[in-house]
């Protein structure tokens, strides 16, 4: 009986997590950074070339083509970007932005900012 209850709990937890990202309900706060110029023109995980002048970003799990609003929690500036790459690979970061997106958030000088990421439908 205890195993059955544990199994039901795990199924409920995993199904809640799966629908959370696929339905446009993803929201997280954490650190954002941005790609340097050395990545400009290189192929992203989605297959398209990285363009530092576009409003794009890398995220570990959101589907390619997803649009997310990224808000700099220090100054309340926000930008909408399209996910076209995987990452970030730096520990403690939740999203990597293109340089143009980082400019919109006024985070170029610091290089890293605390942000809120919200998936749009």
Short mmCIF file of C-alpha atoms in Angstrom, two decimals:
data_model
loop_
_atom_site.label_atom_id
_atom_site.label_comp_id
_atom_site.label_asym_id
_atom_site.label_seq_id
_atom_site.Cartn_x
_atom_site.Cartn_y
_atom_site.Cartn_z
CA UNK A 1 0.00 0.00 0.00
CA UNK A 2 2.83 2.38 0.87
CA UNK A 3 4.56 1.67 -2.46
CA UNK A 4 1.35 2.37 -4.34
CA UNK A 5 0.89 5.71 -2.56
CA UNK A 6 4.51 6.64 -3.29
CA UNK A 7 4.07 5.70 -6.94
CA UNK A 8 0.93 7.84 -7.26
CA UNK A 9 2.73 10.78 -5.66
CA UNK A 10 5.66 10.48 -8.07
CA UNK A 11 3.36 10.22 -11.10
CA UNK A 12 1.47 13.32 -9.99
CA UNK A 13 4.71 15.25 -9.48
CA UNK A 14 6.19 14.29 -12.84
CA UNK A 15 3.02 14.94 -14.80
CA UNK A 16 2.72 18.37 -13.17
CA UNK A 17 6.28 19.22 -14.19
CA UNK A 18 5.75 18.07 -17.77
CA UNK A 19 2.63 20.16 -18.33
CA UNK A 20 4.21 23.15 -16.62
CA UNK A 21 6.68 23.84 -19.44
CA UNK A 22 4.56 22.77 -22.37
CA UNK A 23 1.52 24.90 -21.64
CA UNK A 24 3.20 28.29 -21.49
CA UNK A 25 3.26 28.23 -17.69
CA UNK A 26 7.04 28.19 -17.21
CA UNK A 27 8.30 30.89 -14.86
CA UNK A 28 11.62 31.08 -13.04
CA UNK A 29 13.94 33.60 -11.41
CA UNK A 30 17.70 33.38 -11.51
CA UNK A 31 20.83 34.67 -13.18
CA UNK A 32 21.07 35.59 -16.86
CA UNK A 33 24.19 36.21 -18.90
CA UNK A 34 24.74 37.00 -22.56
CA UNK A 35 26.72 35.54 -25.45
CA UNK A 36 29.95 37.22 -26.43
CA UNK A 37 30.74 38.33 -29.99
CA UNK A 38 32.92 35.24 -30.55
CA UNK A 39 29.73 33.16 -30.97
CA UNK A 40 28.29 35.40 -33.71
CA UNK A 41 27.65 33.35 -36.87
CA UNK A 42 28.23 29.97 -35.22
CA UNK A 43 25.53 27.32 -35.46
CA UNK A 44 23.10 27.09 -32.53
CA UNK A 45 21.56 23.86 -31.26
CA UNK A 46 18.47 24.60 -33.37
CA UNK A 47 20.64 24.72 -36.50
CA UNK A 48 20.37 28.41 -37.22
CA UNK A 49 23.39 30.72 -37.01
CA UNK A 50 23.71 32.76 -33.83
CA UNK A 51 23.05 36.46 -34.43
CA UNK A 52 24.12 38.71 -31.58
CA UNK A 53 21.84 41.43 -32.99
CA UNK A 54 18.67 39.33 -32.81
CA UNK A 55 16.39 38.91 -29.80
CA UNK A 56 17.19 35.27 -29.04
CA UNK A 57 18.30 33.15 -26.10
CA UNK A 58 19.53 29.77 -24.95
CA UNK A 59 17.60 27.73 -22.40
CA UNK A 60 18.22 24.21 -21.15
CA UNK A 61 14.73 22.76 -21.60
CA UNK A 62 12.23 25.11 -23.27
CA UNK A 63 11.33 24.07 -26.83
CA UNK A 64 13.00 25.85 -29.73
CA UNK A 65 10.78 28.65 -30.98
CA UNK A 66 9.33 29.33 -27.53
CA UNK A 67 8.99 32.99 -26.72
CA UNK A 68 9.80 34.19 -23.23
CA UNK A 69 9.67 37.52 -21.48
CA UNK A 70 12.86 38.21 -19.56
CA UNK A 71 12.68 40.94 -16.91
CA UNK A 72 15.72 42.45 -15.21
CA UNK A 73 14.68 42.51 -11.55
CA UNK A 74 17.09 45.35 -10.73
CA UNK A 75 15.56 47.90 -13.13
CA UNK A 76 12.25 46.26 -14.21
CA UNK A 77 13.19 46.44 -17.93
CA UNK A 78 11.96 43.52 -20.00
CA UNK A 79 12.40 42.03 -23.46
CA UNK A 80 10.75 39.17 -25.36
CA UNK A 81 13.18 36.67 -26.88
CA UNK A 82 12.89 33.47 -28.90
CA UNK A 83 14.62 30.30 -27.69
CA UNK A 84 16.93 28.98 -30.42
CA UNK A 85 19.81 27.39 -28.50
CA UNK A 86 20.65 25.18 -25.51
CA UNK A 87 22.44 26.40 -22.42
CA UNK A 88 23.54 28.15 -20.38
CA UNK A 89 26.36 25.92 -19.30
CA UNK A 90 27.70 28.25 -16.61
CA UNK A 91 26.65 27.05 -13.18
CA UNK A 92 23.84 28.99 -11.52
CA UNK A 93 22.47 30.60 -14.69
CA UNK A 94 19.01 29.99 -16.12
CA UNK A 95 19.22 31.75 -19.52
CA UNK A 96 21.82 33.08 -21.95
CA UNK A 97 20.73 36.09 -23.99
CA UNK A 98 21.91 37.58 -27.25
CA UNK A 99 23.87 40.82 -26.91
CA UNK A 100 20.94 42.83 -28.30
CA UNK A 101 18.58 41.36 -25.67
CA UNK A 102 21.11 42.13 -22.93
CA UNK A 103 21.28 45.73 -24.18
CA UNK A 104 17.49 46.00 -23.89
CA UNK A 105 17.76 44.87 -20.25
CA UNK A 106 20.62 47.31 -19.55
CA UNK A 107 22.90 44.53 -18.30
CA UNK A 108 25.91 44.78 -20.62
CA UNK A 109 28.20 46.44 -18.08
CA UNK A 110 27.55 43.87 -15.35
CA UNK A 111 27.44 40.89 -17.72
CA UNK A 112 25.10 38.99 -15.39
CA UNK A 113 21.73 40.05 -14.02
CA UNK A 114 19.03 38.59 -11.81
CA UNK A 115 15.98 38.06 -14.01
CA UNK A 116 12.52 36.58 -14.19
CA UNK A 117 11.83 34.35 -17.22
CA UNK A 118 8.19 33.79 -18.20
CA UNK A 119 7.11 31.63 -21.13
CA UNK A 120 4.54 33.26 -23.39
CA UNK A 121 1.86 31.31 -25.24
#
